[in-house]
Amino acid sequence: MQTVIYMVRHGESPKTEGNERTRALTDKGMQDAKIITELLKDEGIDTYISSPYRRAVLTIEEAARSAGKEVLVIEDLKEIVFAGEDKILQDHEVYPLVKKMFAEPESSLPGGESMTIGRERTVAVLKKILKDYKGQKVAIGTHGAVMTLMMGYFDSQYDVEFLFTTSKPDIYRMEFDEDRLIDVTRLWG
């Protein structure tokens, strides 16, 4: 019995307002969320789950609503905490940090978490989703680093180089037989 997971990386989000948890989507991000709704509408998704971060919820919220579903928020699907829960890092700060953290998975900044800890946290959630929603189709509103960590757990080709080829937003359809990844298809772009 196959379970299908749709990893939906959030849309473009401003790094000028709020904090990591509260920042929303740019106008482009909101327009892209409408495209995501169109791309997912015929997929027959049973359940919508998201990171608690507002940008991830907003990216899949309209798709869930149009399917007559609500978005279930799971705290442990949040993005890697790079430098304290609320601190927003600009792209020129975060990209070199992410490269270093993938190369040295135990490293972290003060107040942040390591890739190892983030991977353990998010993969545990994904394994539970695969068990609890066996045979269903589940869309997950997620973030670049944790999406890559979860996908990379099942197939090592999903690494830091893969992460830097993804876009905001992005969608990957992952087919599982039990807890074995059997196929991945990119739906965005």
Short mmCIF file of C-alpha atoms in Angstrom, two decimals:
data_model
loop_
_atom_site.label_atom_id
_atom_site.label_comp_id
_atom_site.label_asym_id
_atom_site.label_seq_id
_atom_site.Cartn_x
_atom_site.Cartn_y
_atom_site.Cartn_z
CA MET A 1 0.00 0.00 0.00
CA GLN A 2 1.59 3.24 -1.16
CA THR A 3 1.68 6.45 0.81
CA VAL A 4 2.36 9.68 -1.07
CA ILE A 5 3.99 12.68 0.58
CA TYR A 6 4.00 16.06 -1.14
CA MET A 7 6.84 18.18 0.19
CA VAL A 8 5.69 21.76 -0.44
CA ARG A 9 8.49 24.23 0.24
CA HIS A 10 7.07 27.62 1.19
CA GLY A 11 6.87 30.53 -1.20
CA GLU A 12 8.92 33.70 -1.21
CA SER A 13 8.88 35.39 2.19
CA PRO A 14 10.11 38.86 3.20
CA LYS A 15 13.03 38.96 5.60
CA THR A 16 12.17 42.47 6.72
CA GLU A 17 9.20 41.95 9.02
CA GLY A 18 8.28 39.79 11.99
CA ASN A 19 10.50 36.91 13.00
CA GLU A 20 11.17 33.41 11.71
CA ARG A 21 7.87 32.14 13.11
CA THR A 22 5.62 35.01 12.00
CA ARG A 23 6.92 36.29 8.67
CA ALA A 24 4.38 35.77 5.92
CA LEU A 25 4.65 35.65 2.12
CA THR A 26 5.50 38.36 -0.38
CA ASP A 27 2.95 39.23 -3.07
CA LYS A 28 4.80 36.80 -5.36
CA GLY A 29 4.65 34.16 -2.63
CA MET A 30 0.87 34.62 -2.35
CA GLN A 31 0.47 34.35 -6.14
CA ASP A 32 2.60 31.20 -6.14
CA ALA A 33 0.37 29.74 -3.39
CA LYS A 34 -2.54 30.05 -5.84
CA ILE A 35 -0.54 28.12 -8.44
CA ILE A 36 0.20 25.45 -5.82
CA THR A 37 -3.54 25.18 -5.18
CA GLU A 38 -4.07 24.54 -8.90
CA LEU A 39 -1.22 22.02 -9.10
CA LEU A 40 -2.51 20.03 -6.13
CA LYS A 41 -6.26 20.23 -6.75
CA ASP A 42 -6.48 16.99 -8.77
CA GLU A 43 -4.01 15.02 -6.63
CA GLY A 44 -6.66 13.79 -4.19
CA ILE A 45 -4.74 14.84 -1.09
CA ASP A 46 -6.27 13.46 2.11
CA THR A 47 -4.39 15.48 4.71
CA TYR A 48 -2.55 18.80 4.87
CA ILE A 49 0.14 19.19 7.52
CA SER A 50 2.50 22.11 8.06
CA SER A 51 5.36 23.57 9.94
CA PRO A 52 4.06 26.12 12.48
CA TYR A 53 5.82 28.93 10.64
CA ARG A 54 3.32 31.26 9.02
CA ARG A 55 4.94 31.23 5.56
CA ALA A 56 4.65 27.43 5.35
CA VAL A 57 1.00 27.42 6.48
CA LEU A 58 0.08 30.21 4.06
CA THR A 59 1.68 28.34 1.16
CA ILE A 60 -0.69 25.34 1.49
CA GLU A 61 -3.67 26.89 3.27
CA GLU A 62 -5.65 27.74 0.13
CA ALA A 63 -5.04 24.26 -1.33
CA ALA A 64 -6.34 22.69 1.88
CA ARG A 65 -9.36 24.98 2.01
CA SER A 66 -10.26 24.28 -1.63
CA ALA A 67 -10.17 20.55 -0.81
CA GLY A 68 -12.43 21.10 2.20
CA LYS A 69 -9.61 20.32 4.64
CA GLU A 70 -7.85 22.12 7.46
CA VAL A 71 -4.10 22.43 7.94
CA LEU A 72 -2.78 20.38 10.86
CA VAL A 73 0.22 22.19 12.38
CA ILE A 74 3.07 20.13 13.86
CA GLU A 75 5.66 22.08 15.86
CA ASP A 76 8.54 19.71 15.10
CA LEU A 77 8.25 20.38 11.36
CA LYS A 78 9.66 23.89 11.87
CA GLU A 79 12.77 24.96 10.01
CA ILE A 80 16.22 24.44 11.49
CA VAL A 81 16.73 27.00 14.22
CA PHE A 82 19.86 28.66 12.84
CA ALA A 83 20.54 31.37 15.43
CA GLY A 84 17.84 31.56 18.04
CA GLU A 85 14.12 31.06 17.55
CA ASP A 86 13.27 34.59 16.45
CA LYS A 87 16.34 35.88 14.63
CA ILE A 88 15.95 36.35 10.87
CA LEU A 89 19.15 35.72 8.93
CA GLN A 90 19.52 37.28 5.48
CA ASP A 91 20.31 35.00 2.52
CA HIS A 92 23.92 36.18 2.36
CA GLU A 93 24.28 35.04 6.00
CA VAL A 94 22.27 31.84 5.91
CA TYR A 95 23.58 30.24 2.67
CA PRO A 96 27.24 29.92 3.81
CA LEU A 97 26.00 28.80 7.23
CA VAL A 98 23.84 26.07 5.69
CA LYS A 99 26.77 24.81 3.59
CA LYS A 100 28.95 24.65 6.70
CA MET A 101 26.24 22.95 8.74
CA PHE A 102 25.68 20.25 6.09
CA ALA A 103 29.46 19.68 5.97
CA GLU A 104 29.69 19.65 9.79
CA PRO A 105 26.26 18.30 10.88
CA GLU A 106 27.04 18.58 14.61
CA SER A 107 27.88 22.30 14.40
CA SER A 108 25.50 25.12 15.30
CA LEU A 109 25.51 28.79 16.21
CA PRO A 110 24.77 29.88 19.80
CA GLY A 111 21.04 29.45 20.37
CA GLY A 112 20.71 27.37 17.20
CA GLU A 113 20.41 23.67 16.53
CA SER A 114 22.62 21.38 14.50
CA MET A 115 21.59 19.61 11.30
CA THR A 116 21.84 16.33 13.22
CA ILE A 117 19.28 17.49 15.78
CA GLY A 118 17.05 19.02 13.11
CA ARG A 119 17.17 15.82 11.08
CA GLU A 120 16.29 13.63 14.07
CA ARG A 121 13.39 15.94 14.93
CA THR A 122 11.88 16.16 11.45
CA VAL A 123 12.52 12.58 10.30
CA ALA A 124 10.76 11.31 13.45
CA VAL A 125 7.71 13.36 12.42
CA LEU A 126 7.84 12.10 8.83
CA LYS A 127 8.09 8.47 10.00
CA LYS A 128 5.05 9.02 12.23
CA ILE A 129 3.14 10.58 9.31
CA LEU A 130 4.02 7.57 7.13
CA LYS A 131 2.68 5.26 9.86
CA ASP A 132 -0.42 7.26 10.85
CA TYR A 133 -1.48 8.13 7.29
CA LYS A 134 -0.48 4.87 5.60
CA GLY A 135 -2.03 4.53 2.15
CA GLN A 136 -3.01 8.20 2.01
CA LYS A 137 -1.78 11.31 0.25
CA VAL A 138 -0.36 13.96 2.56
CA ALA A 139 0.86 17.46 1.69
CA ILE A 140 3.45 18.93 4.05
CA GLY A 141 4.11 22.69 4.18
CA THR A 142 7.84 22.82 4.80
CA HIS A 143 11.17 24.64 4.51
CA GLY A 144 14.27 24.12 2.39
CA ALA A 145 16.74 22.72 4.93
CA VAL A 146 14.34 20.41 6.77
CA MET A 147 12.78 19.22 3.50
CA THR A 148 16.27 18.30 2.29
CA LEU A 149 17.09 16.56 5.57
CA MET A 150 13.88 14.50 5.46
CA MET A 151 14.30 13.58 1.79
CA GLY A 152 18.02 12.90 2.29
CA TYR A 153 17.28 10.45 5.08
CA PHE A 154 15.60 8.19 2.51
CA ASP A 155 17.93 8.92 -0.45
CA SER A 156 21.39 10.47 -0.11
CA GLN A 157 21.14 12.31 -3.45
CA TYR A 158 19.02 14.89 -1.59
CA ASP A 159 21.90 16.82 -0.07
CA VAL A 160 23.09 20.41 0.23
CA GLU A 161 23.70 20.62 -3.53
CA PHE A 162 20.10 19.52 -4.11
CA LEU A 163 18.91 22.14 -1.62
CA PHE A 164 20.58 24.93 -3.59
CA THR A 165 18.81 23.81 -6.78
CA THR A 166 15.35 24.08 -5.21
CA SER A 167 13.11 27.11 -5.50
CA LYS A 168 10.66 29.01 -3.31
CA PRO A 169 8.11 27.52 -3.62
CA ASP A 170 8.82 23.98 -4.74
CA ILE A 171 6.91 20.69 -4.67
CA TYR A 172 8.24 17.13 -4.58
CA ARG A 173 5.88 14.14 -4.77
CA MET A 174 7.41 11.24 -2.84
CA GLU A 175 5.96 7.73 -3.15
CA PHE A 176 6.58 5.29 -0.32
CA ASP A 177 6.01 1.55 0.00
CA GLU A 178 5.74 1.24 3.78
CA ASP A 179 8.74 3.33 4.86
CA ARG A 180 10.79 2.75 1.70
CA LEU A 181 11.03 5.64 -0.76
CA ILE A 182 10.32 4.31 -4.26
CA ASP A 183 9.92 7.42 -6.41
CA VAL A 184 10.28 11.22 -6.34
CA THR A 185 8.80 13.58 -8.91
CA ARG A 186 9.20 17.35 -8.94
CA LEU A 187 5.82 19.01 -9.60
CA TRP A 188 6.90 22.67 -9.50
CA GLY A 189 8.53 24.32 -12.51
#
